XYZ file of C-alpha atoms in Angstrom:
702
model
C -15.819 -7.909 19.520
C -18.493 -7.541 22.120
C -20.467 -4.326 22.478
C -18.822 -1.850 24.776
C -20.022 -1.505 28.317
C -20.822 2.173 27.858
C -23.064 1.450 24.885
C -24.879 -1.480 26.485
C -27.186 0.498 28.874
C -28.290 2.816 26.065
C -28.821 -0.173 23.824
C -30.967 -1.934 26.439
C -32.953 1.244 27.086
C -33.648 1.695 23.391
C -34.638 -1.952 23.069
C -37.304 -1.357 25.698
C -38.485 2.108 24.680
C -38.348 2.313 20.879
C -40.390 -0.812 20.010
C -43.040 0.234 22.564
C -43.404 3.809 21.270
C -45.379 3.126 18.031
C -47.668 0.786 19.946
C -48.231 3.417 22.613
C -49.081 6.006 19.955
C -51.603 3.643 18.344
C -53.245 2.855 21.684
C -53.478 6.510 22.753
C -54.831 7.527 19.337
C -57.363 4.691 19.386
C -58.617 5.675 22.820
C -58.806 9.326 21.779
C -60.749 8.467 18.619
C -63.133 6.189 20.488
C -63.710 8.864 23.119
C -64.337 11.499 20.433
C -66.794 9.300 18.558
C -68.685 8.367 21.722
C -68.802 11.995 22.848
C -70.010 13.188 19.442
C -72.729 10.560 19.226
C -73.676 11.244 22.818
C -74.249 14.885 21.966
C -76.581 13.835 19.185
C -74.198 15.140 16.544
C -73.210 13.470 13.255
C -69.765 12.062 12.609
C -69.602 13.494 9.102
C -71.583 16.104 7.205
C -74.442 14.845 5.054
C -75.970 16.156 1.877
C -74.027 17.713 -0.970
C -71.131 18.764 1.286
C -70.628 15.239 2.599
C -70.809 13.596 -0.810
C -68.497 16.193 -2.345
C -65.920 15.707 0.419
C -66.216 11.916 0.023
C -65.664 12.160 -3.751
C -62.668 14.455 -3.248
C -61.235 12.061 -0.660
C -61.743 9.111 -3.021
C -59.952 10.908 -5.872
C -57.004 11.678 -3.601
C -56.815 8.058 -2.411
C -56.928 6.778 -5.977
C -54.178 9.166 -6.980
C -51.916 8.107 -4.115
C -52.446 4.417 -4.873
C -51.741 5.033 -8.572
C -48.430 6.654 -7.709
C -47.172 3.187 -6.817
C -44.583 4.596 -4.407
C -44.081 3.741 -0.766
C -45.349 6.489 1.496
C -42.498 8.261 3.309
C -42.605 9.651 6.851
C -43.233 13.189 5.547
C -46.757 12.240 4.453
C -48.689 13.851 1.627
C -49.846 17.413 1.226
C -53.246 16.560 -0.233
C -54.454 14.474 2.696
C -53.164 17.005 5.224
C -54.752 19.980 3.446
C -58.135 18.239 3.171
C -58.083 17.083 6.795
C -57.226 20.588 8.008
C -60.056 22.118 5.979
C -62.559 19.663 7.483
C -61.126 20.381 10.944
C -61.670 24.122 10.517
C -65.272 23.598 9.462
C -66.585 20.517 11.252
C -64.199 19.724 14.086
C -61.822 17.011 15.166
C -63.821 13.807 14.588
C -64.796 14.422 10.924
C -61.237 15.583 10.139
C -59.880 12.408 11.709
C -62.205 10.260 9.607
C -61.004 11.985 6.425
C -57.347 11.530 7.408
C -57.855 7.877 8.315
C -59.614 7.285 4.999
C -56.565 8.538 3.141
C -53.912 6.878 5.289
C -55.607 3.537 5.935
C -56.915 3.016 2.404
C -53.549 3.841 0.838
C -51.843 1.603 3.404
C -54.263 -1.237 2.658
C -53.517 -0.929 -1.052
C -49.827 -1.364 -0.188
C -50.155 -4.372 2.066
C -46.451 -4.670 2.814
C -46.666 -1.244 4.512
C -49.788 -1.801 6.615
C -47.900 -1.518 9.913
C -46.580 1.881 8.935
C -50.067 2.841 7.749
C -51.480 2.106 11.199
C -48.773 4.216 12.849
C -49.327 7.023 10.335
C -53.066 6.953 11.014
C -52.531 7.091 14.775
C -50.066 9.957 14.431
C -52.511 11.892 12.241
C -55.188 11.462 14.878
C -52.944 12.973 17.528
C -51.741 15.697 15.154
C -55.318 16.693 14.298
C -56.118 16.608 17.999
C -53.273 19.028 18.702
C -54.546 21.292 15.910
C -58.067 21.161 17.400
C -56.704 22.189 20.785
C -54.925 25.131 19.153
C -58.181 26.144 17.478
C -60.058 25.770 20.763
C -57.620 28.209 22.363
C -59.235 30.866 20.140
C -62.677 29.792 21.307
C -63.450 27.872 18.126
C -65.043 24.436 18.746
C -66.746 23.402 15.536
C -68.875 20.356 14.757
C -71.091 19.017 11.979
C -74.107 20.552 13.677
C -72.348 23.882 14.291
C -69.653 24.466 11.613
C -67.168 27.263 12.089
C -68.431 30.229 10.132
C -66.360 33.352 10.724
C -67.872 36.670 9.767
C -65.395 36.951 6.914
C -62.621 34.749 5.565
C -59.969 37.463 5.638
C -56.778 38.266 7.522
C -58.617 38.201 10.829
C -58.805 34.394 10.701
C -55.120 34.041 9.837
C -53.962 33.444 13.470
C -56.422 30.556 13.888
C -55.338 28.968 10.602
C -51.649 29.457 11.408
C -51.912 27.888 14.860
C -54.010 25.018 13.546
C -51.592 24.184 10.732
C -48.516 24.560 12.939
C -49.980 22.336 15.659
C -50.850 19.613 13.157
C -47.475 19.672 11.415
C -45.292 19.887 14.536
C -47.038 17.151 16.505
C -47.594 14.694 13.657
C -44.113 15.035 12.160
C -42.373 14.960 15.532
C -44.177 11.748 16.510
C -43.401 10.151 13.155
C -39.742 11.076 13.451
C -39.418 9.711 16.997
C -41.198 6.447 16.223
C -39.998 5.657 12.697
C -36.732 7.495 12.074
C -33.295 5.823 12.415
C -31.430 6.041 15.689
C -28.291 7.659 14.310
C -29.174 10.983 15.880
C -28.809 12.878 12.599
C -31.356 13.442 9.862
C -30.660 11.203 6.859
C -30.761 12.680 3.378
C -34.369 11.876 2.482
C -35.771 12.986 5.869
C -33.714 16.182 5.570
C -35.393 16.783 2.235
C -38.730 15.830 3.802
C -38.233 18.516 6.457
C -37.872 21.042 3.669
C -41.004 19.607 2.082
C -42.923 20.240 5.273
C -42.446 23.955 4.674
C -44.124 23.460 1.297
C -46.887 21.446 2.966
C -47.397 24.222 5.506
C -47.716 26.853 2.798
C -50.146 24.621 0.927
C -52.195 24.073 4.065
C -52.431 27.800 4.625
C -53.345 28.474 1.032
C -55.645 25.577 0.110
C -57.386 24.625 3.360
C -59.262 27.921 3.838
C -60.278 27.842 0.179
C -61.724 24.337 0.599
C -63.608 25.531 3.670
C -65.054 28.529 1.860
C -66.032 26.372 -1.113
C -67.704 23.818 1.182
C -69.881 26.601 2.639
C -70.823 28.469 -0.519
C -70.393 26.002 -3.438
C -69.982 22.425 -2.146
C -70.568 20.866 -5.557
C -67.294 22.411 -6.715
C -65.243 20.629 -4.017
C -64.118 17.761 -6.317
C -62.358 20.346 -8.475
C -59.848 20.830 -5.688
C -58.457 17.443 -6.688
C -56.419 19.234 -9.374
C -54.359 21.525 -7.076
C -54.123 18.845 -4.392
C -52.793 16.274 -6.867
C -50.394 18.884 -8.216
C -49.165 19.459 -4.659
C -48.620 15.731 -4.130
C -46.826 15.418 -7.444
C -44.506 18.266 -6.488
C -43.671 16.547 -3.207
C -43.060 13.191 -4.903
C -40.748 14.839 -7.431
C -38.791 16.392 -4.573
C -38.507 12.991 -2.953
C -37.443 11.360 -6.218
C -34.671 13.919 -6.618
C -33.549 13.222 -3.075
C -33.479 9.509 -3.880
C -31.398 10.166 -6.993
C -28.736 11.634 -4.736
C -28.616 8.251 -3.009
C -28.074 6.283 -6.232
C -24.886 5.424 -8.035
C -25.244 7.048 -11.482
C -23.381 4.252 -13.302
C -24.939 1.055 -11.938
C -28.184 2.379 -10.495
C -27.374 0.695 -7.198
C -27.753 2.685 -3.974
C -24.638 4.534 -2.825
C -22.698 4.765 0.443
C -25.006 7.335 2.029
C -28.046 5.201 1.319
C -26.284 2.142 2.678
C -25.538 3.826 6.011
C -29.104 5.077 6.372
C -30.597 1.717 5.414
C -28.212 -0.053 7.770
C -29.351 2.130 10.665
C -32.937 1.094 9.953
C -31.973 -2.581 9.689
C -30.071 -2.443 12.979
C -33.082 -0.862 14.678
C -35.289 -3.697 13.485
C -32.705 -6.355 14.333
C -32.364 -4.965 17.840
C -36.129 -4.860 18.264
C -36.630 -8.535 17.388
C -33.283 -9.617 18.892
C -31.621 -11.007 15.753
C -28.319 -10.379 13.982
C -27.654 -8.177 10.975
C -24.578 -8.351 8.773
C -22.729 -6.154 6.323
C -20.595 -7.672 3.546
C -18.019 -5.457 1.855
C -16.794 -6.711 -1.542
C -13.820 -5.441 -3.530
C -12.714 -6.674 -6.948
C -9.110 -7.876 -7.100
C -6.822 -6.295 -9.686
C -9.639 -4.292 -11.289
C -7.245 -1.399 -11.786
C -5.321 -3.455 -14.322
C -8.513 -3.753 -16.401
C -8.867 0.035 -16.491
C -5.196 0.477 -17.322
C -5.254 -2.153 -20.094
C -8.697 -1.780 -21.684
C -9.629 1.766 -20.682
C -12.132 3.257 -18.281
C -15.102 2.804 -20.613
C -14.481 -0.938 -20.692
C -14.089 -0.853 -16.919
C -17.464 0.870 -16.561
C -19.138 -1.751 -18.741
C -17.552 -4.430 -16.636
C -18.872 -2.783 -13.472
C -22.364 -2.827 -14.971
C -22.078 -6.575 -15.468
C -20.761 -7.009 -11.928
C -23.645 -4.969 -10.498
C -26.197 -6.984 -12.461
C -24.607 -10.244 -11.365
C -24.602 -9.050 -7.759
C -28.328 -8.238 -7.927
C -29.148 -11.739 -9.148
C -26.924 -13.408 -6.540
C -28.479 -11.622 -3.557
C -30.286 -13.853 -1.077
C -33.857 -12.985 -0.213
C -34.124 -9.778 1.782
C -30.547 -8.667 1.117
C -29.760 -5.302 -0.462
C -26.717 -4.257 -2.487
C -24.965 -0.900 -2.877
C -21.969 0.453 -4.739
C -19.632 2.429 -2.527
C -17.374 3.702 -5.293
C -14.786 2.389 -7.718
C -14.851 -1.407 -7.646
C -16.175 -1.620 -4.095
C -19.653 -2.976 -3.364
C -21.579 -3.728 -0.187
C -24.398 -6.111 0.662
C -26.653 -5.610 3.684
C -28.163 -8.701 5.287
C -30.933 -7.208 7.471
C -31.290 -10.509 9.331
C -28.862 -13.401 9.566
C -28.874 -16.555 11.643
C -25.238 -16.638 12.715
C -21.698 -15.567 11.948
C -21.231 -18.740 9.937
C -24.303 -18.163 7.773
C -23.162 -14.584 7.058
C -19.788 -15.902 5.973
C -21.481 -18.516 3.787
C -23.565 -15.847 2.031
C -20.407 -13.814 1.428
C -18.662 -16.829 -0.104
C -21.613 -17.415 -2.429
C -21.497 -13.789 -3.558
C -17.750 -13.923 -4.160
C -18.174 -17.149 -6.121
C -20.907 -15.567 -8.266
C -18.716 -12.577 -9.086
C -15.751 -14.813 -9.857
C -17.291 -16.645 -12.806
C -16.100 -15.574 -16.295
C -17.343 -12.305 -17.785
C -17.617 -11.504 -21.484
C -16.482 -8.113 -22.793
C -16.624 -7.783 -26.579
C -15.623 -11.406 -27.039
C -12.850 -11.164 -24.441
C -13.362 -13.514 -21.504
C -12.302 -12.007 -18.194
C -12.170 -13.594 -14.764
C -12.185 -11.142 -11.859
C -11.741 -12.521 -8.380
C -13.210 -10.677 -5.414
C -12.425 -10.348 -1.719
C -15.092 -9.854 0.927
C -15.156 -8.839 4.564
C -18.051 -9.569 6.912
C -19.062 -7.700 10.067
C -22.072 -8.696 12.162
C -24.323 -6.724 14.504
C -24.164 -6.800 17.519
C -21.091 -9.038 17.713
C -18.711 -6.618 15.990
C -20.370 -3.182 16.145
C -23.521 -1.479 17.410
C -23.865 1.200 14.740
C -23.859 1.459 10.961
C -20.576 3.350 10.677
C -18.786 0.898 12.954
C -20.169 -2.075 11.060
C -18.993 -0.634 7.740
C -15.525 0.120 9.102
C -15.093 -3.354 10.539
C -16.306 -4.999 7.336
C -13.688 -2.905 5.544
C -10.980 -4.173 7.926
C -12.049 -7.776 7.297
C -12.127 -7.214 3.528
C -8.557 -5.945 3.436
C -7.522 -8.897 5.577
C -9.086 -11.192 2.966
C -7.102 -9.365 0.275
C -3.837 -9.755 2.176
C -4.418 -13.432 2.961
C -5.908 -14.235 -0.469
C -8.607 -16.126 1.440
C -11.602 -14.762 -0.460
C -13.765 -14.058 2.594
C -12.831 -13.032 6.124
C -14.980 -12.456 9.198
C -13.978 -9.462 11.293
C -11.619 -10.280 14.151
C -10.752 -7.637 16.724
C -7.272 -9.074 17.227
C -6.464 -8.412 13.555
C -7.848 -4.871 13.589
C -5.029 -2.382 13.886
C -7.450 0.475 14.508
C -8.752 -0.410 17.960
C -7.566 1.942 20.732
C -5.530 -0.834 22.319
C -3.797 -1.766 19.082
C -3.241 1.848 18.121
C -1.492 2.297 21.459
C 0.573 -0.806 20.757
C 1.474 0.607 17.336
C 2.842 3.768 18.925
C 4.820 1.706 21.427
C 6.254 -0.435 18.621
C 7.318 2.645 16.685
C 9.111 4.002 19.771
C 10.694 0.596 20.452
C 12.147 0.527 16.934
C 13.519 4.036 17.363
C 15.078 3.090 20.712
C 16.436 -0.266 19.480
C 14.373 -2.204 22.032
C 13.227 -4.828 19.514
C 15.515 -7.872 19.542
C 16.451 -10.553 17.043
C 16.762 -14.181 18.059
C 18.307 -16.784 15.776
C 17.141 -20.343 15.161
C 19.534 -22.804 13.483
C 18.859 -24.890 10.384
C 20.835 -28.143 10.470
C 21.524 -30.811 7.859
C 21.284 -34.515 8.638
C 25.082 -34.760 8.525
C 25.284 -32.305 11.447
C 26.331 -29.358 9.298
C 24.810 -26.022 10.387
C 23.127 -24.860 7.169
C 22.176 -21.412 8.436
C 20.217 -19.339 10.908
C 16.820 -17.695 10.681
C 16.424 -14.274 12.281
C 13.208 -14.057 14.311
C 12.001 -10.786 15.780
C 11.125 -10.536 19.493
C 9.686 -7.629 21.486
C 9.342 -7.372 25.245
C 6.957 -4.534 26.072
C 7.818 -2.630 29.275
C 4.247 -3.032 30.610
C 2.707 -5.939 28.686
C 5.721 -8.202 28.737
C 6.475 -10.376 25.724
C 4.230 -9.488 22.777
C 3.603 -12.364 20.343
C 5.299 -11.644 16.989
C 2.184 -12.466 14.973
C 0.338 -9.747 16.903
C 2.725 -6.842 16.467
C 3.730 -7.888 12.943
C 0.051 -7.805 11.929
C -0.164 -4.284 13.367
C 2.926 -3.244 11.423
C 1.557 -4.674 8.168
C -1.836 -3.002 8.510
C -0.448 0.380 9.552
C 2.349 0.952 7.043
C 5.073 0.406 9.652
C 6.189 -2.830 7.991
C 8.926 -1.252 5.817
C 10.389 0.362 8.931
C 10.340 -2.960 10.780
C 11.964 -4.764 7.840
C 14.698 -2.127 7.643
C 15.349 -2.579 11.357
C 15.538 -6.371 11.080
C 17.818 -6.269 8.035
C 20.114 -3.699 9.621
C 20.329 -5.613 12.907
C 20.805 -9.001 11.249
C 23.546 -7.806 8.863
C 25.391 -6.083 11.702
C 25.326 -9.370 13.627
C 26.470 -11.340 10.577
C 29.419 -8.952 10.242
C 30.369 -9.514 13.900
C 30.143 -13.295 13.513
C 32.274 -13.232 10.386
C 34.876 -11.218 12.267
C 34.893 -14.064 14.845
C 35.340 -16.639 12.102
C 31.733 -17.840 12.257
C 30.648 -17.746 8.624
C 27.051 -18.916 8.681
C 24.310 -17.500 6.402
C 21.338 -15.766 8.015
C 17.783 -15.728 6.649
C 15.486 -12.736 7.096
C 11.748 -12.788 6.392
C 10.365 -10.027 4.164
C 6.724 -9.238 3.432
C 5.074 -8.755 0.018
C 4.852 -5.029 0.782
C 8.643 -4.916 1.091
C 9.127 -6.657 -2.241
C 6.677 -4.264 -3.930
C 8.456 -1.197 -2.538
C 10.429 0.662 -5.247
C 14.188 0.412 -4.782
C 14.053 -2.465 -2.312
C 16.676 -4.552 -4.126
C 19.077 -1.616 -4.312
C 18.552 -0.828 -0.610
C 19.426 -4.407 0.365
C 22.566 -4.322 -1.792
C 23.592 -1.012 -0.211
C 23.239 -2.456 3.290
C 25.327 -5.492 2.365
C 28.062 -3.220 1.062
C 27.960 -0.961 4.112
C 28.358 -3.890 6.516
C 30.899 -5.581 4.201
C 28.842 -8.755 4.161
C 28.963 -10.876 0.986
C 25.521 -11.337 -0.662
C 25.745 -15.115 -0.223
C 25.655 -14.646 3.564
C 22.105 -13.248 3.372
C 19.000 -15.190 2.484
C 15.565 -13.580 2.149
C 12.511 -15.677 2.954
C 9.423 -14.772 0.918
C 5.961 -16.252 0.344
C 4.035 -16.780 -2.868
C 1.851 -13.785 -1.994
C 4.510 -11.512 -3.465
C 3.297 -12.485 -6.955
C -0.416 -12.102 -6.380
C -0.856 -8.318 -6.217
C 1.686 -6.846 -8.640
C 3.470 -9.766 -10.309
C 5.661 -7.698 -12.641
C 7.046 -5.408 -9.942
C 7.650 -8.381 -7.654
C 9.431 -10.284 -10.424
C 11.648 -7.278 -11.171
C 12.569 -6.850 -7.494
C 13.358 -10.533 -7.001
C 15.427 -10.597 -10.185
C 17.365 -7.594 -8.905
C 18.054 -9.289 -5.580
C 19.292 -12.504 -7.173
C 21.415 -10.455 -9.572
C 23.128 -8.968 -6.508
C 23.821 -12.523 -5.281
C 21.180 -12.640 -2.531
C 19.663 -16.091 -2.098
C 15.909 -16.550 -1.883
C 13.897 -19.061 0.133
C 10.188 -19.838 -0.340
C 8.603 -19.887 3.132
C 5.330 -21.491 4.336
C 5.082 -23.757 1.312
C 1.776 -25.637 1.211
C -0.314 -23.169 3.220
C -1.282 -20.718 0.485
C -1.710 -20.886 -3.280
C 1.254 -23.151 -3.933
C 1.652 -24.163 -7.545
C 4.230 -25.183 -10.117
C 3.637 -21.903 -11.942
C 4.717 -19.916 -8.916
C 7.730 -22.113 -8.300
C 8.845 -21.568 -11.890
C 8.458 -17.786 -11.616
C 10.166 -17.387 -8.249
C 14.001 -17.324 -8.335
C 14.362 -19.362 -5.138
C 17.052 -21.843 -4.209
C 15.350 -23.224 -1.116
C 11.855 -24.329 -0.166
C 10.583 -24.553 3.414
C 7.796 -27.000 4.263
C 5.396 -25.438 6.738
C 5.322 -26.771 10.285
C 1.602 -27.618 9.997
C 2.533 -30.551 7.721
C 5.718 -31.549 9.524
C 4.137 -31.703 13.003
C 1.872 -34.665 12.078
C 4.215 -36.334 9.650
C 4.651 -39.427 11.818
C 0.944 -39.954 12.546
C -0.926 -38.624 9.508
C -0.496 -40.479 6.219
C -1.922 -37.585 4.172
C 0.576 -35.114 5.631
C 3.346 -37.628 5.058
C 2.332 -37.958 1.403
C 2.230 -34.167 1.008
C 5.743 -33.884 2.426
C 7.014 -36.675 0.165
C 5.496 -35.112 -2.967
C 6.853 -31.692 -2.010
C 10.352 -33.118 -1.603
C 10.179 -34.863 -4.971
C 8.892 -31.716 -6.668
C 11.472 -29.424 -5.111
C 14.400 -31.739 -5.827
C 13.275 -32.119 -9.429
C 13.536 -28.329 -9.707
C 16.963 -28.295 -8.097
C 15.803 -26.763 -4.798
C 16.983 -27.540 -1.292
C 14.222 -28.420 1.178
C 14.058 -27.395 4.850
C 11.392 -28.808 7.171
C 10.137 -26.443 9.882
C 8.815 -27.394 13.304
C 10.787 -30.613 13.880
C 10.357 -31.491 17.551
C 10.848 -35.242 17.995
C 13.169 -38.056 16.960
C 10.557 -39.918 14.931
C 9.868 -36.906 12.717
C 13.631 -36.462 12.269
C 14.004 -40.069 11.146
C 11.068 -39.887 8.725
C 12.392 -36.707 7.122
C 15.860 -38.185 6.754
C 14.433 -41.294 5.084
C 12.392 -39.114 2.708
C 15.530 -37.268 1.615
C 14.935 -33.875 3.256
C 18.020 -31.617 3.167
C 17.779 -29.813 6.503
C 15.518 -29.323 9.515
C 14.619 -26.485 11.835
C 12.818 -26.715 15.145
C 13.007 -27.426 18.848
C 14.748 -30.747 18.298
C 17.727 -28.765 17.036
C 17.417 -25.598 19.120
C 15.001 -22.854 20.028
C 15.480 -19.333 18.753
C 18.271 -17.805 20.853
C 19.549 -14.292 21.585
C 22.787 -13.327 19.773
C 25.137 -14.199 22.684
C 23.607 -17.658 23.153
C 23.666 -18.221 19.403
C 27.355 -17.325 19.340
C 28.089 -19.844 22.106
C 25.962 -22.476 20.342
C 27.810 -21.958 17.037
C 31.244 -22.103 18.684
C 30.378 -25.287 20.592
C 29.342 -26.980 17.360
C 31.845 -25.353 15.009
C 34.192 -28.317 14.818
C 32.046 -31.357 15.540
C 28.810 -30.092 14.016
C 25.407 -30.832 15.468
C 24.666 -34.391 16.648
C 21.181 -35.318 17.724
C 22.140 -38.189 19.998
C 24.629 -36.190 22.056
C 22.161 -33.381 22.776
C 19.085 -35.302 23.883
C 19.443 -34.372 27.538
C 20.013 -30.677 26.817
C 17.057 -30.668 24.452
C 14.762 -32.205 27.077
C 15.668 -29.426 29.499
C 14.968 -26.783 26.873
C 11.587 -28.266 26.007
C 10.614 -28.325 29.665
C 11.171 -24.573 29.913
C 8.573 -22.094 28.703
C 8.737 -21.666 24.959
C 8.709 -18.165 23.515
C 5.344 -17.399 21.890
C 4.881 -16.193 18.367
C 5.867 -17.083 14.853
C 8.409 -16.041 12.320
C 8.361 -12.642 10.687
C 6.591 -12.958 7.385
């Protein structure tokens, strides 16, 4: 999905403005500092106090820097209280330039010690320069312009100086923190959890500034040798702020695995998208969900499930590519953020590697468990422009991977039932079902002896405004929205009513209806089908249900019980789309089917592709050895017909026989062939005319 037109101008504006803002701040601060230094030196004044005051302030600054480096934590946008309090005290006494030098000593030295944060250190230093400048202007409004040569020395450090101190502290905090927020904060428009906590911390910093800064100033005037002792309260202030931050970070951690949680993921994704937009690269979000994890909890208990999740989290950490970050969203759902990715394909490849790593055997008290995983991938800016949208679209892709049993799926807008267009189509489909505006067409299945083996009911919908809607489109919407049971009920009801009418005309031909795995897993489905057969007075043998192997993959026991109930009622079962999914002998043994349908993707190239021909031959041999009839779908030419007949196929379905037809045309077709059957040679001309006409789009209901 491309970014929306409405979001594009804002995105372009931000791409121009946001990356330039930190650079602008650094340039303005650098010019201001250079101007201040030149002006100070030009006035014959010193940049920093000398003597015992200067050395004491230098020692105190060095202790603070050493403490901050020893913390070993990345500096957050809220800054530290110790550096701010010391800088404000120097500002009150000696003016803007010495206070700036103290602040830069703290910020730049700490940033240099943490080399991977040097860019942020430069921005922090520039912001502090402007913040101290704003505080100096506030102080100047009271007529106070201090310098090293002429320190500020009020008559008494009492309540009379409180307005000056208040304005100075407020100016520093408001300007510096506002600039940091604008230049470094995420673009989501709301304060993330840690910055929200940092805002609260600024109140503590302000109180500390008011309380400690004047004391430092008084001590510098009357007992400068005692200044290093202020390291104790300043370090205590910093420690208090770091503890507050640590507690805020704990709220962003999953208590079981230690991985970051959903809130952290969204905030980190916002930051990654900002950076990706700035350098014009892609970012990706991979959402991973463990398949059938609930059965582990139900069988082994929740404690065993928690231990298994710990192993999964540890395995996920080790499988992460460089630069990627993992989070646990809850339950058995994990996410991986790829801050930069080369392409959609590379994102999908990373997701496959992660799924493969999680799928290797796990050991739990000597019990070897294999948990498969499904992953969905969404990429910025191709699929979404914001963190929430990226997470939602990755979730859509993940559930698509679960439904298709494909392991990994990349987000596709056409398969997302939650877009405004598809939500509108969902409402229209619901109304069409209520009004009976959805039609069934019927496509014959014919044996090589000309006998009509049955009909397959295919759903068709002509939208009043959009025209014919492809079945694969509106069926996907029904499956993803929960409307599928309603659609299946409609198809079964309509098909059985038509079968009853045909039987009353003497046309006794079985009809096949496709049902989805969700239908088979619905409680009471077998009984509901039997009740409909009885109500329409249709014998069970006249109905055939076409299923896929997917019915056994999510809840095998419930599916097996439902299928056993259907066959006990006399309903025949057909295995559809054989060869396209997870086809295996195990599934064939467990499914009570009497017929197997070879998918059209193999039949279409049967005459020209030796591998497809071998697959068809092996499938026929396998099915016949199990006593199953075999129907080939998508037969459209004489050569394919001949090859299938020679291979021993039982019946065919496709355009060579007939297209799917409305009920009236199907009735006429059945009556015309009731006595003589279907003969390929006698219908070549009619078939050519049909193939020249526009074919209805879409696929069978499955």
